Short mmCIF file of C-alpha atoms in Angstrom, two decimals:
data_model
loop_
_atom_site.label_atom_id
_atom_site.label_comp_id
_atom_site.label_asym_id
_atom_site.label_seq_id
_atom_site.Cartn_x
_atom_site.Cartn_y
_atom_site.Cartn_z
CA MET N 1 18.67 35.50 -0.90
CA ALA N 2 15.91 38.03 -0.31
CA GLU N 3 14.83 38.12 3.31
CA GLU N 4 11.19 38.38 2.38
CA LYS N 5 11.32 34.81 0.99
CA LEU N 6 12.57 33.51 4.32
CA PHE N 7 10.87 32.83 7.66
CA THR N 8 7.32 32.11 6.58
CA LEU N 9 5.45 30.02 9.11
CA GLY N 10 3.41 26.81 9.22
CA ILE N 11 2.21 25.03 12.35
CA GLU N 12 1.05 21.43 12.83
CA GLU N 13 -0.66 20.35 16.05
CA GLU N 14 -2.06 17.04 17.30
CA TYR N 15 -5.06 16.98 19.66
CA LEU N 16 -6.71 14.27 21.73
CA LEU N 17 -10.49 13.99 21.88
CA VAL N 18 -12.16 13.54 25.25
CA ASP N 19 -15.70 13.19 26.53
CA ALA N 20 -16.79 16.75 27.39
CA GLU N 21 -18.48 15.55 30.62
CA THR N 22 -16.10 12.89 31.94
CA GLY N 23 -12.74 13.70 30.40
CA ALA N 24 -12.34 10.11 29.22
CA LEU N 25 -10.53 9.60 25.90
CA ARG N 26 -12.89 8.96 22.93
CA GLU N 27 -12.40 7.99 19.29
CA ALA N 28 -13.26 10.50 16.60
CA PRO N 29 -16.62 9.53 14.99
CA ASP N 30 -16.52 9.33 11.19
CA ALA N 31 -19.17 12.03 11.04
CA LEU N 32 -16.92 14.34 13.08
CA MET N 33 -14.02 13.88 10.72
CA ALA N 34 -16.29 14.40 7.78
CA ALA N 35 -17.62 17.68 9.19
CA CYS N 36 -14.09 18.93 9.94
CA LYS N 37 -12.93 17.94 6.41
CA ALA N 38 -15.89 19.66 4.80
CA GLU N 39 -14.97 22.93 6.47
CA LEU N 40 -11.17 22.75 6.71
CA LYS N 41 -10.21 20.58 3.72
CA ASP N 42 -6.57 19.53 3.86
CA GLN N 43 -5.91 21.57 7.01
CA VAL N 44 -7.25 18.68 9.11
CA SER N 45 -6.57 14.97 9.03
CA PRO N 46 -6.85 11.89 11.17
CA GLU N 47 -3.78 10.90 13.15
CA PHE N 48 -2.25 7.53 13.88
CA LEU N 49 -4.72 6.76 16.69
CA ARG N 50 -8.48 7.16 16.24
CA CYS N 51 -8.68 9.37 19.30
CA GLN N 52 -6.43 11.99 17.68
CA ILE N 53 -6.94 14.80 15.17
CA GLU N 54 -4.11 16.67 13.41
CA VAL N 55 -4.31 20.21 12.05
CA GLY N 56 -1.93 22.15 9.86
CA THR N 57 -2.10 25.85 9.13
CA PRO N 58 -1.61 27.34 5.70
CA PRO N 59 1.60 29.28 5.18
CA ALA N 60 1.69 32.52 7.15
CA ALA N 61 3.76 35.63 6.46
CA ASP N 62 4.18 36.48 10.11
CA VAL N 63 3.28 35.47 13.68
CA THR N 64 0.12 37.48 13.71
CA GLN N 65 -1.19 35.70 10.67
CA ALA N 66 -0.01 32.31 12.03
CA ARG N 67 -1.95 32.96 15.30
CA ALA N 68 -5.09 33.79 13.36
CA HIS N 69 -4.78 30.56 11.31
CA LEU N 70 -4.15 28.36 14.35
CA GLY N 71 -6.82 30.00 16.48
CA ALA N 72 -9.34 29.46 13.69
CA LEU N 73 -8.37 25.79 13.41
CA ARG N 74 -8.59 25.26 17.16
CA GLY N 75 -11.94 26.93 17.21
CA SER N 76 -13.34 24.87 14.40
CA ILE N 77 -12.18 21.57 15.92
CA ALA N 78 -13.71 22.56 19.25
CA ARG N 79 -17.02 23.59 17.69
CA HIS N 80 -17.42 20.40 15.65
CA ALA N 81 -16.32 18.18 18.55
CA ALA N 82 -18.94 19.76 20.84
CA GLU N 83 -21.69 18.60 18.46
CA PHE N 84 -20.73 15.05 19.38
CA GLY N 85 -20.32 15.66 23.11
CA LEU N 86 -16.53 15.80 22.76
CA ALA N 87 -13.80 18.34 23.47
CA PRO N 88 -10.22 18.60 22.18
CA ILE N 89 -7.23 18.90 24.45
CA SER N 90 -3.72 19.89 23.41
CA ALA N 91 -1.41 18.01 25.73
CA ALA N 92 1.37 15.57 24.90
CA CYS N 93 -0.25 12.77 26.93
CA HIS N 94 -3.67 12.10 28.41
CA PRO N 95 -3.17 11.88 32.18
CA LEU N 96 -5.28 8.77 32.65
CA ALA N 97 -5.94 6.81 29.41
CA ASP N 98 -4.39 3.48 28.70
CA TRP N 99 -2.65 3.07 25.37
CA ARG N 100 -3.70 -0.62 25.25
CA ASP N 101 -7.35 0.46 24.82
CA GLN N 102 -6.65 2.42 21.65
CA ASP N 103 -7.00 1.51 17.99
CA HIS N 104 -5.05 2.98 15.13
CA THR N 105 -6.63 4.66 12.13
CA ASP N 106 -7.34 2.29 9.24
CA LYS N 107 -5.25 3.97 6.51
CA ASP N 108 -2.52 2.38 4.38
CA ARG N 109 0.16 4.54 5.80
CA TYR N 110 -0.80 3.87 9.41
CA ASN N 111 -1.37 0.15 8.74
CA GLN N 112 2.14 -0.11 7.32
CA LEU N 113 3.55 1.90 10.19
CA SER N 114 1.87 -0.36 12.72
CA HIS N 115 3.30 -3.43 11.03
CA GLU N 116 6.83 -2.02 10.74
CA MET N 117 7.05 -0.73 14.30
CA GLY N 118 5.17 -3.56 15.99
CA GLY N 119 4.31 -3.03 19.64
CA VAL N 120 6.25 0.23 19.77
CA SER N 121 3.61 1.91 17.64
CA ARG N 122 0.78 0.95 19.93
CA ARG N 123 2.22 3.13 22.73
CA MET N 124 2.09 6.23 20.56
CA LEU N 125 -0.67 7.91 22.64
CA ILE N 126 1.24 11.15 22.38
CA CYS N 127 0.80 14.56 20.71
CA GLY N 128 3.31 17.19 19.63
CA MET N 129 3.59 20.50 17.83
CA HIS N 130 5.66 21.02 14.72
CA VAL N 131 6.83 24.46 13.53
CA HIS N 132 7.82 25.01 9.90
CA VAL N 133 9.95 27.98 9.03
CA GLY N 134 10.54 28.84 5.35
CA VAL N 135 14.14 28.41 4.25
CA PRO N 136 14.14 28.05 0.43
CA ASP N 137 17.90 27.39 0.06
CA PRO N 138 18.70 23.75 0.93
CA ALA N 139 22.30 24.61 1.88
CA LEU N 140 21.12 27.24 4.33
CA ARG N 141 18.55 24.78 5.69
CA ILE N 142 21.33 22.39 6.69
CA ASP N 143 23.50 25.13 8.13
CA LEU N 144 20.66 26.46 10.25
CA MET N 145 19.69 22.95 11.38
CA ASN N 146 23.22 22.40 12.70
CA GLN N 147 23.08 25.62 14.75
CA LEU N 148 19.45 25.57 15.92
CA SER N 149 20.04 22.21 17.62
CA TRP N 150 21.47 24.16 20.56
CA PHE N 151 18.02 25.59 21.28
CA LEU N 152 16.02 22.36 21.00
CA PRO N 153 16.23 21.50 24.77
CA HIS N 154 15.07 25.05 25.55
CA LEU N 155 11.96 24.57 23.40
CA LEU N 156 11.27 21.23 24.96
CA ALA N 157 11.55 22.59 28.48
CA LEU N 158 9.11 25.35 27.69
CA SER N 159 6.54 23.15 25.95
CA ALA N 160 6.69 20.24 28.42
CA SER N 161 3.10 19.05 28.99
CA SER N 162 3.26 15.38 29.76
CA PRO N 163 4.01 14.64 33.44
CA PHE N 164 1.37 11.88 33.74
CA TRP N 165 1.01 8.52 32.01
CA GLN N 166 -1.77 5.94 32.63
CA GLY N 167 -2.79 7.51 35.96
CA GLU N 168 0.72 7.84 37.40
CA ASP N 169 3.10 10.73 37.89
CA THR N 170 6.21 9.84 35.82
CA LEU N 171 8.31 12.48 37.64
CA LEU N 172 9.19 13.68 34.12
CA ALA N 173 8.05 16.96 32.58
CA SER N 174 7.85 15.46 29.09
CA TYR N 175 7.08 11.74 29.19
CA ARG N 176 6.13 11.99 25.50
CA THR N 177 9.80 12.36 24.65
CA THR N 178 10.64 8.92 26.14
CA VAL N 179 7.69 7.27 24.39
CA PHE N 180 8.63 8.65 20.99
CA ALA N 181 12.25 7.50 21.53
CA GLY N 182 10.97 3.97 20.89
CA TYR N 183 10.86 4.81 17.19
CA PRO N 184 13.99 4.69 15.09
CA ARG N 185 15.55 7.79 13.64
CA THR N 186 14.43 10.05 16.43
CA GLY N 187 16.19 12.45 18.81
CA LEU N 188 18.68 15.20 18.04
CA PRO N 189 19.59 15.51 14.39
CA PRO N 190 23.13 14.53 13.27
CA ARG N 191 25.36 17.30 12.02
CA PHE N 192 25.84 17.39 8.25
CA GLY N 193 28.51 19.26 6.31
CA SER N 194 26.24 20.01 3.37
CA TRP N 195 22.83 19.43 1.79
CA THR N 196 24.45 16.78 -0.46
CA GLU N 197 25.71 14.89 2.61
CA PHE N 198 22.25 14.89 4.11
CA GLU N 199 20.75 13.65 0.82
CA ARG N 200 23.29 10.83 0.65
CA ALA N 201 22.41 9.75 4.18
CA VAL N 202 18.71 9.62 3.36
CA ALA N 203 19.38 7.78 0.07
CA ALA N 204 21.44 5.15 1.89
CA LEU N 205 18.24 3.99 3.57
CA SER N 206 15.63 4.82 0.91
CA GLU N 207 17.46 3.08 -1.97
CA ILE N 208 17.31 -0.32 -0.21
CA GLY N 209 13.72 0.22 0.87
CA ILE N 210 14.26 0.81 4.63
CA ILE N 211 12.35 4.11 4.37
CA GLU N 212 10.32 5.49 1.54
CA ASP N 213 11.71 9.02 1.94
CA GLY N 214 12.80 11.61 4.54
CA SER N 215 9.30 11.70 6.11
CA ARG N 216 10.28 8.51 7.97
CA ILE N 217 13.07 10.43 9.63
CA TRP N 218 11.62 11.76 12.90
CA TRP N 219 14.42 13.88 14.36
CA ASP N 220 13.68 16.74 16.73
CA LEU N 221 14.57 19.06 13.85
CA ARG N 222 14.65 18.13 10.13
CA PRO N 223 14.37 19.53 6.62
CA SER N 224 10.81 18.97 5.62
CA VAL N 225 10.12 16.60 2.79
CA ARG N 226 6.95 18.28 1.60
CA PHE N 227 7.90 21.93 1.95
CA PRO N 228 11.00 24.15 1.60
CA THR N 229 11.17 24.55 5.39
CA LEU N 230 13.09 23.60 8.44
CA GLU N 231 10.75 21.71 10.69
CA THR N 232 11.07 21.85 14.47
CA ARG N 233 9.44 18.75 15.99
CA ILE N 234 10.69 18.58 19.57
CA CYS N 235 7.81 20.45 21.27
CA ASP N 236 5.11 18.76 23.35
CA ALA N 237 1.60 19.92 22.35
CA CYS N 238 0.73 23.16 24.13
CA PRO N 239 -2.55 23.40 26.04
CA ARG N 240 -2.82 27.17 25.58
CA LEU N 241 -2.88 28.94 22.21
CA ASP N 242 -0.83 31.94 23.38
CA ASP N 243 1.98 29.65 24.61
CA ALA N 244 2.02 27.82 21.28
CA ILE N 245 2.41 31.09 19.49
CA THR N 246 5.21 32.19 21.78
CA LEU N 247 7.09 29.05 20.87
CA VAL N 248 6.44 29.62 17.18
CA ALA N 249 7.74 33.16 17.47
CA LEU N 250 10.86 32.02 19.35
CA VAL N 251 11.65 29.45 16.69
CA GLN N 252 11.18 31.99 13.88
CA ALA N 253 13.20 34.82 15.51
CA THR N 254 16.00 32.46 16.58
CA MET N 255 16.30 31.12 13.10
CA ARG N 256 16.47 34.66 11.74
CA MET N 257 19.16 35.48 14.31
CA LEU N 258 21.29 32.60 13.10
CA TRP N 259 20.74 33.61 9.51
CA ARG N 260 21.71 37.23 10.41
CA LEU N 261 24.94 36.00 12.03
CA SER N 262 25.77 33.95 8.92
CA ARG N 263 25.57 37.10 6.71
CA LYS N 264 28.37 38.52 8.89
CA ASN N 265 30.44 35.30 8.60
CA LEU N 266 29.53 34.49 12.24
CA ARG N 267 27.74 31.49 13.70
CA TRP N 268 26.38 30.04 16.90
CA ARG N 269 28.85 27.82 18.70
CA GLN N 270 28.15 24.16 18.02
CA TYR N 271 28.49 21.29 20.49
CA ASP N 272 28.52 17.57 20.13
CA ASN N 273 25.16 15.76 20.55
CA PHE N 274 26.62 14.07 23.59
CA LEU N 275 26.50 17.43 25.39
CA LEU N 276 23.29 18.73 23.83
CA GLY N 277 21.70 15.41 24.78
CA GLU N 278 22.41 16.19 28.43
CA ASN N 279 20.38 19.36 28.18
CA ARG N 280 17.71 17.49 26.28
CA TRP N 281 17.46 15.04 29.19
CA ARG N 282 17.29 17.84 31.74
CA ALA N 283 14.40 19.41 29.73
CA THR N 284 12.66 16.01 29.54
CA ARG N 285 13.08 15.38 33.31
CA TYR N 286 12.65 18.83 34.83
CA GLY N 287 11.09 21.13 32.27
CA LEU N 288 11.75 24.67 33.44
CA THR N 289 12.48 24.00 37.14
CA GLU N 290 16.21 23.02 37.18
CA GLY N 291 17.75 25.06 34.43
CA LEU N 292 19.96 24.01 31.56
CA ILE N 293 23.77 23.73 31.13
CA ASP N 294 25.62 26.67 29.60
CA PHE N 295 28.63 24.85 28.28
CA GLY N 296 30.53 28.06 27.60
CA ALA N 297 29.97 29.39 31.11
CA HIS N 298 30.49 25.89 32.62
CA ARG N 299 27.47 26.19 34.91
CA ILE N 300 23.77 25.43 35.07
CA LEU N 301 21.65 28.57 34.38
CA PRO N 302 18.17 29.04 35.77
CA PHE N 303 15.59 29.49 33.08
CA ASP N 304 14.73 33.09 33.89
CA GLU N 305 18.36 34.02 33.21
CA ILE N 306 18.34 31.86 30.04
CA ALA N 307 15.21 33.68 28.87
CA GLU N 308 16.75 37.15 29.23
CA ASP N 309 19.87 36.16 27.39
CA TRP N 310 17.79 34.57 24.62
CA LEU N 311 15.49 37.57 24.27
CA ALA N 312 18.50 39.89 24.06
CA ALA N 313 20.04 37.71 21.33
CA ILE N 314 16.89 37.76 19.17
CA SER N 315 15.72 41.35 19.96
CA GLU N 316 16.76 42.77 16.58
CA ASP N 317 15.12 39.80 14.83
CA ALA N 318 11.84 39.98 16.74
CA HIS N 319 11.69 43.65 15.79
CA ALA N 320 12.28 42.86 12.14
CA LEU N 321 9.59 40.14 12.17
CA ASP N 322 7.18 42.26 14.21
CA SER N 323 6.95 39.53 16.82
CA GLN N 324 8.19 41.39 19.89
CA ALA N 325 4.98 40.84 21.89
CA ALA N 326 4.86 37.12 20.99
CA VAL N 327 8.48 36.34 22.02
CA ALA N 328 8.01 38.38 25.20
CA GLY N 329 5.41 35.78 26.20
CA LEU N 330 8.51 33.71 27.17
CA ARG N 331 8.62 35.60 30.45
CA ASP N 332 4.94 34.83 31.15
CA MET N 333 5.47 31.11 30.39
CA ILE N 334 8.32 31.01 32.93
CA ALA N 335 6.42 32.95 35.55
CA ARG N 336 3.40 30.60 35.25
CA GLY N 337 5.48 27.45 35.03
CA SER N 338 5.29 24.79 32.33
CA ALA N 339 2.12 23.00 31.51
CA ALA N 340 3.53 19.99 33.28
CA GLU N 341 3.94 21.97 36.49
CA ARG N 342 0.46 23.45 36.23
CA GLN N 343 -1.11 20.01 35.66
CA ARG N 344 0.64 18.76 38.79
CA ALA N 345 -0.72 21.76 40.73
CA VAL N 346 -4.29 21.01 39.58
CA HIS N 347 -3.89 17.36 40.48
CA ALA N 348 -2.48 18.20 43.91
CA ALA N 349 -5.27 20.72 44.63
CA ALA N 350 -7.90 18.11 43.73
CA LEU N 351 -6.40 15.59 46.10
CA THR N 352 -6.20 18.13 48.86
CA GLY N 353 -9.83 18.95 48.24
CA GLY N 354 -10.82 15.35 48.87
CA ALA N 355 -10.88 13.88 45.35
CA GLY N 356 -9.85 10.32 44.83
CA PRO N 357 -6.86 9.42 42.66
CA GLU N 358 -8.86 8.88 39.47
CA GLU N 359 -11.12 11.87 40.05
CA ALA N 360 -8.01 14.09 40.52
CA PHE N 361 -6.69 13.03 37.14
CA ARG N 362 -10.04 13.82 35.57
CA GLU N 363 -9.79 17.31 37.10
CA VAL N 364 -6.54 17.67 35.21
CA VAL N 365 -8.23 16.68 31.95
CA MET N 366 -11.03 19.21 32.45
CA TRP N 367 -8.45 21.86 33.21
CA LEU N 368 -6.80 21.00 29.85
CA VAL N 369 -10.21 21.38 28.15
CA GLU N 370 -10.52 24.87 29.59
CA GLU N 371 -6.93 25.75 28.60
CA PHE N 372 -7.70 24.79 25.02
CA ARG N 373 -10.64 27.21 25.03
CA ARG N 374 -8.52 30.14 26.17
CA GLY N 375 -7.99 32.74 23.47
CA LEU N 376 -10.21 31.23 20.84
#
């Protein structure tokens, strides 16, 4: 398989809309969606809740092009939202909003989803980022999915941006992960021996009408139904564009590293989901602050050590993909702390400065508005 047909990129992000003055969550006016659609066509769509907007980039050949696409989409959404006194934020949860006050979008797909999932669907006031990497060969897609699962907790820890829920500190770095766990067919992907085995598993549910197709499988990592890609879905939405692109570059370079090993009849060591799930929980609970388990070394590694090992493993691949600068942003993300840590710092500073509890959370929202504007 020619390498140039591999590793193309697509990014999907979900944003929340807030009042530009107060930070309160707001529904997207029909006129706003119409304006976005007129400019961006199928690169923008409503999400499950009316306070959300989803964007998806066109296919990109490399990280530089992907950044240009995503930056343009973020800029367009921010510009149109401002005309209605609104601002987008890219965080997995709104720090203060109550899910019980939200209405879902009146579309057939979302109406059906609301009926099927019942009360679970109403709590889905969460936003994530999905990264598509082109892998045309289905057999290779499954092989890479089995190996890339090791890195899913790492990506979650880096992206964690949801420490607050309904005006309370959850003590988690990614509360979004626990909310989404209410859906069926979520979490770490099972390990499959072949593409055929994966197709049989999907058919076992689709042929009796439980799901319409693989799009109703919401694992942290899955073969895309619409595109010849492997889709990473574990990340919280990233407040800052540069951080989102660093995660995209890490996913792409890591996937190329695993592919490169396969061409030498080598592979990344695989562990049972029971063990990977422990790291997934550590990422959910602590983000970057408490490290992850290295099962080969039989110890917990701090994230700065994990980062250097990771960057060394993908160095050749980042060079081949011309993404060295983007993956090196990993060090900056660790030095600054996760978005969850930084939101807590903003909240604590507001309280120290005399703000009341609700006002302090609104300070966090306004900080998220400013983070979204960075780099546009």
